[in-house]
PDB file of C-alpha atoms in Angstrom:
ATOM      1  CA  UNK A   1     -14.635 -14.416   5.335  1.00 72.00           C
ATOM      2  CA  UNK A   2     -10.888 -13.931   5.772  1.00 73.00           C
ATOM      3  CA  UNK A   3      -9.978 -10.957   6.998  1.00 91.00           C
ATOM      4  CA  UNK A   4      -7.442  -8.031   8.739  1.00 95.00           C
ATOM      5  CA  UNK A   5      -8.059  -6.065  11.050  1.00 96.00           C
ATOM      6  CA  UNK A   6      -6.416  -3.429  13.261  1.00 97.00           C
ATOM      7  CA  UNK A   7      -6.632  -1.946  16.582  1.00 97.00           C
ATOM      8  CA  UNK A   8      -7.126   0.413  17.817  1.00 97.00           C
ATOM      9  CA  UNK A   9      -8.346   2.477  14.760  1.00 97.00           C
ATOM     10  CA  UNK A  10      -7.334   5.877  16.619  1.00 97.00           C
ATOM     11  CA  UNK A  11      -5.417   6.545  19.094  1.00 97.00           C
ATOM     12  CA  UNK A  12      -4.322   9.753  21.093  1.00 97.00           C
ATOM     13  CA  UNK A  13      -0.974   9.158  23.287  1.00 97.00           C
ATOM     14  CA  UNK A  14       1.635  11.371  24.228  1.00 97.00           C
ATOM     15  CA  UNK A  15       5.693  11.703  23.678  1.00 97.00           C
ATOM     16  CA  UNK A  16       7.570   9.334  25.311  1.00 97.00           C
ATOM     17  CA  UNK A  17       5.075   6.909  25.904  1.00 97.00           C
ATOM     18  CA  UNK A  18       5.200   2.936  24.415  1.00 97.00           C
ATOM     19  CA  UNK A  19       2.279   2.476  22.269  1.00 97.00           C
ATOM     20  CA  UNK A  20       1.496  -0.844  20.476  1.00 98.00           C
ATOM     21  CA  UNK A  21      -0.720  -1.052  17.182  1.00 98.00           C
ATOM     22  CA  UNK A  22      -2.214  -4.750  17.188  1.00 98.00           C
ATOM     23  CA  UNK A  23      -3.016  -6.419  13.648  1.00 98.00           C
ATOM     24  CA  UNK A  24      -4.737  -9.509  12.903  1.00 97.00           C
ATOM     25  CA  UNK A  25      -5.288 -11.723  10.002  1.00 96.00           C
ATOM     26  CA  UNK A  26      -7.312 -14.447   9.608  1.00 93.00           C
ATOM     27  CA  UNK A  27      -5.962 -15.566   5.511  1.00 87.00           C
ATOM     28  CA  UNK A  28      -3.297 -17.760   6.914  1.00 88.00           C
ATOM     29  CA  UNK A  29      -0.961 -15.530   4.750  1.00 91.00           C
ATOM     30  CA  UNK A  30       3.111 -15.756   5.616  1.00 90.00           C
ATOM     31  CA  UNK A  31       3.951 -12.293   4.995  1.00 92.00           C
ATOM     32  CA  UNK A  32       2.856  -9.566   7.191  1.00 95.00           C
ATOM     33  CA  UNK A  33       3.963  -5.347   6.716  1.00 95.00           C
ATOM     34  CA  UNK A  34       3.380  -2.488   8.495  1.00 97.00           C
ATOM     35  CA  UNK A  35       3.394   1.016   7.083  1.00 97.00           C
ATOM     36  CA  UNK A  36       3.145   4.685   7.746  1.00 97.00           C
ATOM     37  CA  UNK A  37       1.329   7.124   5.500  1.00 95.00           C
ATOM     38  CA  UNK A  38       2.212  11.120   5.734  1.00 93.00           C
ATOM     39  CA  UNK A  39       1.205  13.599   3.582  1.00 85.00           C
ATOM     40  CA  UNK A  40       3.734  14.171   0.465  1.00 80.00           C
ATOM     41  CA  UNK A  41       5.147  10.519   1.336  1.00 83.00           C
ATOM     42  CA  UNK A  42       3.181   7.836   0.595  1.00 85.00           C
ATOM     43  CA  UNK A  43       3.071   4.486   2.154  1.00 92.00           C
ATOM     44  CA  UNK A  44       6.393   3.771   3.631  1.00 93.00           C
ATOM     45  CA  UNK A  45       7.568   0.302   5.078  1.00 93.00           C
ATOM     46  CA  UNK A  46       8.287  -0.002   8.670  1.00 96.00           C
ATOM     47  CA  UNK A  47       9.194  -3.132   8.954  1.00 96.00           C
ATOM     48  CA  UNK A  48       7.938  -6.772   7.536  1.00 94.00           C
ATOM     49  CA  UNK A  49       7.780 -10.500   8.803  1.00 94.00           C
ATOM     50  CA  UNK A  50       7.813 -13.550   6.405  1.00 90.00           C
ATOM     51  CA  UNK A  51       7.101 -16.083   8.893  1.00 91.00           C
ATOM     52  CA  UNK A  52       6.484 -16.750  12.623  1.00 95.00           C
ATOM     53  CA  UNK A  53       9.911 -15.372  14.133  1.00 95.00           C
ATOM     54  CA  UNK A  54      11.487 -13.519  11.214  1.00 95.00           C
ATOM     55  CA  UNK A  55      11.290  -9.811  11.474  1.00 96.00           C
ATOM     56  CA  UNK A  56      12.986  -7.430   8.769  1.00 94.00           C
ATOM     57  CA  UNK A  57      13.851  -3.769   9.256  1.00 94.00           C
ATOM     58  CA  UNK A  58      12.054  -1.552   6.300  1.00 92.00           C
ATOM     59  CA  UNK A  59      13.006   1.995   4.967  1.00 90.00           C
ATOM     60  CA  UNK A  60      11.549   3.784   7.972  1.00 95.00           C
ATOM     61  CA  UNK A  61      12.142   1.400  10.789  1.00 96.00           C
ATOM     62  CA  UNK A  62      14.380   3.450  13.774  1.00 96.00           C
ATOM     63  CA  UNK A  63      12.002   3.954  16.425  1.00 97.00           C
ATOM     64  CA  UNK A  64       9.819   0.930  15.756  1.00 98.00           C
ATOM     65  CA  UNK A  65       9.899  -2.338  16.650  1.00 97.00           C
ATOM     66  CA  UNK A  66       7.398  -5.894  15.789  1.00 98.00           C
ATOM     67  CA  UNK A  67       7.305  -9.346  17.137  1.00 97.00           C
ATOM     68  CA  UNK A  68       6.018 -12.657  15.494  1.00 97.00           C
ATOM     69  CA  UNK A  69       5.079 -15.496  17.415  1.00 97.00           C
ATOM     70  CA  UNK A  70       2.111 -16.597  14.934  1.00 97.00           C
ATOM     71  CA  UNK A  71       0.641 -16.434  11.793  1.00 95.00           C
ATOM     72  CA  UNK A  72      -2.164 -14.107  12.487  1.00 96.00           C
ATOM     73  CA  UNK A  73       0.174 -11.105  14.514  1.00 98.00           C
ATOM     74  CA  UNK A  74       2.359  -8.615  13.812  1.00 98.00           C
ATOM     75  CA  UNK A  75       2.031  -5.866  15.982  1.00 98.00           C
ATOM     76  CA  UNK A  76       4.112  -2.762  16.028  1.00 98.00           C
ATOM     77  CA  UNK A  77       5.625  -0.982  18.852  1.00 98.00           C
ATOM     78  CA  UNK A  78       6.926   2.490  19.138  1.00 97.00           C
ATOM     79  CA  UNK A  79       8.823   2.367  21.900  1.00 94.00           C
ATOM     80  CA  UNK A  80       8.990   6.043  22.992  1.00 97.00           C
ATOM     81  CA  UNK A  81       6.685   7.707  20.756  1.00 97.00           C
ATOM     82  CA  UNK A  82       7.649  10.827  19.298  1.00 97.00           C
ATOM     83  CA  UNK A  83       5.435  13.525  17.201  1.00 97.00           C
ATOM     84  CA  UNK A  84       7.067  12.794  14.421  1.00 96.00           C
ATOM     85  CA  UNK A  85       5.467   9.177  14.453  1.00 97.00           C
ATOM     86  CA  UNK A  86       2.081  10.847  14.276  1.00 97.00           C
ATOM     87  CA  UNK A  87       0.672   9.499  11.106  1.00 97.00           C
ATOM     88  CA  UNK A  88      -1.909   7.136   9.771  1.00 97.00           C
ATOM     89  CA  UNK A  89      -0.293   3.225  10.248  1.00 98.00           C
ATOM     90  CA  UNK A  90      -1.679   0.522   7.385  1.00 98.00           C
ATOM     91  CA  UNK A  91      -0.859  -3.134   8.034  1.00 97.00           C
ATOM     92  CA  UNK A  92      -0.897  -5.353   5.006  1.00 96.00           C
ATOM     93  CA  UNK A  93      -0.576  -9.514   4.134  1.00 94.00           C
ATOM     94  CA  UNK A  94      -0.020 -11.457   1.819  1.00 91.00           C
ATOM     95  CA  UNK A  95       0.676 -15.320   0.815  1.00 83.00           C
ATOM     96  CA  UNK A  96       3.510 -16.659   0.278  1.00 59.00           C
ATOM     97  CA  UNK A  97       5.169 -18.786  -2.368  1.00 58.00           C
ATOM     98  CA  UNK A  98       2.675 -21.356  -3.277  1.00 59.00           C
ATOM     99  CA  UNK A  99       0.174 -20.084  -1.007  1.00 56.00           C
ATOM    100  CA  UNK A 100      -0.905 -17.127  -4.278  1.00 53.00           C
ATOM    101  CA  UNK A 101      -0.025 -14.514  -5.234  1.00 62.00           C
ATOM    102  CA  UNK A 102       2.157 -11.432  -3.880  1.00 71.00           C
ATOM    103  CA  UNK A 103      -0.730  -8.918  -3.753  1.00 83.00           C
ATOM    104  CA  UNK A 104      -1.509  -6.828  -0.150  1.00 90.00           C
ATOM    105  CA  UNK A 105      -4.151  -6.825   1.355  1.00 92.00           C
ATOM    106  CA  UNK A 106      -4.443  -3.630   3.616  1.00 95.00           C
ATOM    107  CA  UNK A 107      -6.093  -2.897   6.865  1.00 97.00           C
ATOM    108  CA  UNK A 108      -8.379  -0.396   7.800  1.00 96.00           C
ATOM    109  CA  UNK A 109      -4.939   1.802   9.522  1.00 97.00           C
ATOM    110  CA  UNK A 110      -4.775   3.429  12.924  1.00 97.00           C
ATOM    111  CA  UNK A 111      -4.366   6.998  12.928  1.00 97.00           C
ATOM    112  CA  UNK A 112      -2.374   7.900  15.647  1.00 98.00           C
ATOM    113  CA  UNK A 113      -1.520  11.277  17.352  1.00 97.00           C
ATOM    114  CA  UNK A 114       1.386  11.742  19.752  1.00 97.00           C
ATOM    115  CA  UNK A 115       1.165  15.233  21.487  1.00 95.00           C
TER     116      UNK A 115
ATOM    117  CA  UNK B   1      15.291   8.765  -9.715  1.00 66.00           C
ATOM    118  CA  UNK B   2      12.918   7.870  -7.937  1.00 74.00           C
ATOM    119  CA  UNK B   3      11.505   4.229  -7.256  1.00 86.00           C
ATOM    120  CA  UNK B   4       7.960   4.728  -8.666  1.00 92.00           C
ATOM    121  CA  UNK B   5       7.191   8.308 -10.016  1.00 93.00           C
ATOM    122  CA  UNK B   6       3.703   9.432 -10.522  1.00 93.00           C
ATOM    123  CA  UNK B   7       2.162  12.855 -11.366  1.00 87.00           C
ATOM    124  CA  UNK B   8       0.376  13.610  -8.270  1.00 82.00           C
ATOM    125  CA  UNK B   9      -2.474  15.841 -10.278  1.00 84.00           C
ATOM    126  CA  UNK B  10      -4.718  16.641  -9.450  1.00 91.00           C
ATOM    127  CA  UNK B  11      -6.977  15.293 -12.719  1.00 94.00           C
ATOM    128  CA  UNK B  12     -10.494  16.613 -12.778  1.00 96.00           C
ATOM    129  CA  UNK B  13     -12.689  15.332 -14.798  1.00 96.00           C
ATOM    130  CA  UNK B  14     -16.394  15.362 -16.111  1.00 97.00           C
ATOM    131  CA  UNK B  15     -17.899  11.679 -15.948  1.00 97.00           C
ATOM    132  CA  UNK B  16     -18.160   9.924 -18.957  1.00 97.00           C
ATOM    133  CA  UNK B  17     -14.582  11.300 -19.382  1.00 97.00           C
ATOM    134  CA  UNK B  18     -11.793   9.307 -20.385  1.00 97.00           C
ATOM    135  CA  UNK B  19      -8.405   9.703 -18.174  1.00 96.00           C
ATOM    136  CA  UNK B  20      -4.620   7.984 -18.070  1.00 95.00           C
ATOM    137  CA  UNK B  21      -2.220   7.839 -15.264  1.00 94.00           C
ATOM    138  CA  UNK B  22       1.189   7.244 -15.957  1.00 93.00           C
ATOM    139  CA  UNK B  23       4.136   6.015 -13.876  1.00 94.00           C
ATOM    140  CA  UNK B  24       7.435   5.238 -14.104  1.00 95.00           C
ATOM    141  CA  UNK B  25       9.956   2.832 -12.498  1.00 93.00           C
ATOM    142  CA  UNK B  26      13.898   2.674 -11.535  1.00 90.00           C
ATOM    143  CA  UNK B  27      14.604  -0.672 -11.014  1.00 86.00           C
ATOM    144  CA  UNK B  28      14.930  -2.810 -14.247  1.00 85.00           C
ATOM    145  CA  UNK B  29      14.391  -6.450 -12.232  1.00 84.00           C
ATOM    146  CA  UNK B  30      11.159  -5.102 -10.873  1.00 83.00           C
ATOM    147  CA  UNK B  31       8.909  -8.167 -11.610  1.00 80.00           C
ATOM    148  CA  UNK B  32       5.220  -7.080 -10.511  1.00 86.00           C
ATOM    149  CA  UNK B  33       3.068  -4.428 -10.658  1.00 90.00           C
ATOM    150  CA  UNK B  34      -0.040  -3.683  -9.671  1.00 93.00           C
ATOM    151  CA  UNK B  35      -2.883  -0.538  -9.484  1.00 96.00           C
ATOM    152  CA  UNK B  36      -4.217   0.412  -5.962  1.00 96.00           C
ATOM    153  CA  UNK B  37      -7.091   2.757  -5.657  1.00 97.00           C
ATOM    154  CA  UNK B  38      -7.131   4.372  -2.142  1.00 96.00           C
ATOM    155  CA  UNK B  39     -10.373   6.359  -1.163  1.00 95.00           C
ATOM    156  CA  UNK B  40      -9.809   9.377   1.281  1.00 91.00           C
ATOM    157  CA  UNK B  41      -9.302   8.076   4.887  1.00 86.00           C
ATOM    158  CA  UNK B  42      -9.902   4.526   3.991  1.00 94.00           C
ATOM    159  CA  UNK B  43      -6.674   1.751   3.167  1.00 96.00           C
ATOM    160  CA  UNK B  44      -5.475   0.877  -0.301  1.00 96.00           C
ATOM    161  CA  UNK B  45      -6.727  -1.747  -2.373  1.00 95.00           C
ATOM    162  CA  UNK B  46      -6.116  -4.080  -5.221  1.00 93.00           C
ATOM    163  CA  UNK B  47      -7.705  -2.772  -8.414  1.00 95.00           C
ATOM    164  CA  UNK B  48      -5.746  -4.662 -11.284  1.00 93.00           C
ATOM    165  CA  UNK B  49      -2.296  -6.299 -11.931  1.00 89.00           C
ATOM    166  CA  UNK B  50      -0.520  -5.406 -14.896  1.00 90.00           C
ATOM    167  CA  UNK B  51       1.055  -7.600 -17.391  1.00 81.00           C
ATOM    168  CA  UNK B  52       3.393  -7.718 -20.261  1.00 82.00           C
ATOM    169  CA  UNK B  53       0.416  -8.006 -22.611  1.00 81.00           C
ATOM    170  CA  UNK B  54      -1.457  -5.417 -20.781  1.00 84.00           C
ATOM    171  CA  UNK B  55      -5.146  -6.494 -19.347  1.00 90.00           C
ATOM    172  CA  UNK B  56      -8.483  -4.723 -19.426  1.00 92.00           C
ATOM    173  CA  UNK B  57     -10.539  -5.486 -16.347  1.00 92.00           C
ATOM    174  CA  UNK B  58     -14.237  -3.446 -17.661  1.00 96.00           C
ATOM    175  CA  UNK B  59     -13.673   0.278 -18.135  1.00 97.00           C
ATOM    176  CA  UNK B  60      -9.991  -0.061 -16.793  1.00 97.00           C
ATOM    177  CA  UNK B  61      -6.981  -0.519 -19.139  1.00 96.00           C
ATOM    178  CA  UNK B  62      -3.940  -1.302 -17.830  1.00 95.00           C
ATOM    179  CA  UNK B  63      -0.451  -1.358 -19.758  1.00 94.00           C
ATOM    180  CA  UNK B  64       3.588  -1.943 -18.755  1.00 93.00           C
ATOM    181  CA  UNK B  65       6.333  -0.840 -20.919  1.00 92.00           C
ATOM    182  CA  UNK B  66       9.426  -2.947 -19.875  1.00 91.00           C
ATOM    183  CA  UNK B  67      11.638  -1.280 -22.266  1.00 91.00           C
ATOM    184  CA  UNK B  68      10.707   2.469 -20.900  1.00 92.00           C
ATOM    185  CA  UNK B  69       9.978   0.600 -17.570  1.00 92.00           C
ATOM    186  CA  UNK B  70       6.568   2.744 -17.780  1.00 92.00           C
ATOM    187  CA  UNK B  71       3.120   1.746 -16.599  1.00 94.00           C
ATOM    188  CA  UNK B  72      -0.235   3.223 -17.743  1.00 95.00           C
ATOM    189  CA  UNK B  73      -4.250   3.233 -16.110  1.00 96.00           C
ATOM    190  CA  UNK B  74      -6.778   4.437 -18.434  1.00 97.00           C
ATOM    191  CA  UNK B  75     -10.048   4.892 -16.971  1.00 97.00           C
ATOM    192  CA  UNK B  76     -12.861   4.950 -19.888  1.00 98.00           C
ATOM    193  CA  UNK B  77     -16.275   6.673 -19.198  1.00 98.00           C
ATOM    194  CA  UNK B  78     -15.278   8.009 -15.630  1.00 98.00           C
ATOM    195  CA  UNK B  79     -17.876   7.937 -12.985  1.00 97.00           C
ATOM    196  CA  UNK B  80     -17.993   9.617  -9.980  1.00 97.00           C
ATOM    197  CA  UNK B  81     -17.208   6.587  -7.998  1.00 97.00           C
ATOM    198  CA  UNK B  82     -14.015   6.312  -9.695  1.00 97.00           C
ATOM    199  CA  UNK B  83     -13.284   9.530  -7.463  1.00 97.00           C
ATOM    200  CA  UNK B  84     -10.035   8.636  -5.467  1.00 96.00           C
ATOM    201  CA  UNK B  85      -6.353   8.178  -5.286  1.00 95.00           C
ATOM    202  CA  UNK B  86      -4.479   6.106  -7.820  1.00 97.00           C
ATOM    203  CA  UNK B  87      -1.329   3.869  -6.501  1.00 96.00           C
ATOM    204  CA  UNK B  88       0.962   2.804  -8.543  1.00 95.00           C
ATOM    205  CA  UNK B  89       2.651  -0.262  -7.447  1.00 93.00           C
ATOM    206  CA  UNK B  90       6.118  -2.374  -7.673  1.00 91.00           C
ATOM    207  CA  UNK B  91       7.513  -5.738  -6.880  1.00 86.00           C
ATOM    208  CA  UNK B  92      11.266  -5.297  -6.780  1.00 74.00           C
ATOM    209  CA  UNK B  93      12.037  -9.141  -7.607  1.00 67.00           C
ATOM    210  CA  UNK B  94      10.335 -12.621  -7.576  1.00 58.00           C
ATOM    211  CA  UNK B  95      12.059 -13.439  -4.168  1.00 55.00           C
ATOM    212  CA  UNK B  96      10.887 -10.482  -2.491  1.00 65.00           C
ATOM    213  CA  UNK B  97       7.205  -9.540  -1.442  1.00 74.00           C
ATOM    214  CA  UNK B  98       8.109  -6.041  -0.522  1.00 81.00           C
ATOM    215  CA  UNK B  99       5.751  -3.505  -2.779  1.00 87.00           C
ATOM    216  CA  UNK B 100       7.237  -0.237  -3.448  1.00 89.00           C
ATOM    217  CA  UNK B 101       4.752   2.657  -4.033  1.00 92.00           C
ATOM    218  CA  UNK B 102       4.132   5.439  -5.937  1.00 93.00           C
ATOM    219  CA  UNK B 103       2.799   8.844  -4.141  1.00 92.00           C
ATOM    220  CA  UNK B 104      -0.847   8.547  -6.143  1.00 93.00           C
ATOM    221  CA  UNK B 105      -2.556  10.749  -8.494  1.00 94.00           C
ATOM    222  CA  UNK B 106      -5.794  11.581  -7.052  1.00 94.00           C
ATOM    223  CA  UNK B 107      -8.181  11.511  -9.341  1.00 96.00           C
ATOM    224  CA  UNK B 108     -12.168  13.842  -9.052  1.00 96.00           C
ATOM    225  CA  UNK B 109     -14.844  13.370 -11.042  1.00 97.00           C
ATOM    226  CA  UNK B 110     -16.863  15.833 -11.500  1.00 96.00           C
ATOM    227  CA  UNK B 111     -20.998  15.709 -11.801  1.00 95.00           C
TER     228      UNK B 111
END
């Protein structure tokens, strides 16, 4: 079955240190989204990808950064990590225009903690 | 105003209870929207779309108010596995496959 997955599901790392969240997908879906879920915020978009080599900057996106050289990848990079970037991370897909419909489909999130 | 507005409850209720979520959206072009049901700890997922004629997927009713730019959940004969957050969701425009979410309502249901 088709599927996404993340990695690693928790993580421990401290400030200033580059940490990269991997996610794969195995639908063959376009679109690819990472977000960050905190308490009293919701799900808020980091950044998104609609195809192998576009990258798009999302409402939360300074301190973050993603790379697509595939369909299946999009993984996200803090590049110094900060505690304020401690916070559960959900990576979502979904098909494109003639490929379905726009609905996510989520990962099972990393929760990361930066000490 | 925000983007998607929810009551974050909590709602308690007894099963076999009947309970509706409401939410309410900024953007007039918004074209989709969906409910997401998010157990504690675990991602979100797709529980029903919602369209102009509203849909009924079992003991979930869903409803969208284009005029009041409003969207309702009912839940009819609550069990306790309905226990969880409620996301309400928004697609700002055809050409765009951004979703925009709500905070949740999380929703327990009691024994």
């Amino acid at each position: 079955d088709a599927e996404i997955t993340q990695s690693p599901r928790h993580k421990i790392t401290e400030t200033g240190r580059q940490v990269t969240l991997a996610c794969h997908q195995t639908w063959n879906h376009n679109n690819m989204f990472w977000y960050r879920q905190d308490l009293g915020h919701g799900l808020r978009l980091i950044h998104y990808s609609y195809g192998v080599q576009d990258t798009n900057k999302g409402e939360v996106s300074d301190g973050y950064s993603v790379s697509r050289s595939n369909t299946e990848d999009l993984p996200l990079t803090l590049e110094s990590a900060a505690s304020s970037q401690t916070s559960v991370y959900f990576c979502a897909s979904s098909g494109a225009e003639g490929q379905g419909t726009d609905t996510q489909y989520f990962g099972p999130g990393t929760r990361l903690t930066v000490l | 105003r925000k983007e998607v507005e929810q009551d974050p409850g909590p709602f308690n209720v007894p099963e076999g209870a009947t309970v509706a979520f409401n939410c309410t959206y900024s953007n007039s072009a918004s074209q989709s929207f969906f409910w997401y049901r998010q157990d504690c700890r675990k991602e979100p997922k797709l529980l029903m779309s919602v369209y102009s004629s509203g849909n009924e997927d079992g003991r979930f009713t869903a409803q969208l108010n284009r005029a009041s730019q409003y969207i309702s959940l009912l839940i009819r004969d609550s069990k306790l596995s309905d226990s969880a957050t409620y996301l309400c969701v928004v697609t700002p425009s055809t050409s765009n496959y951004k979703l925009t979410f709500g905070k949740g309502t999380l929703l327990t249901v009691n024994p």
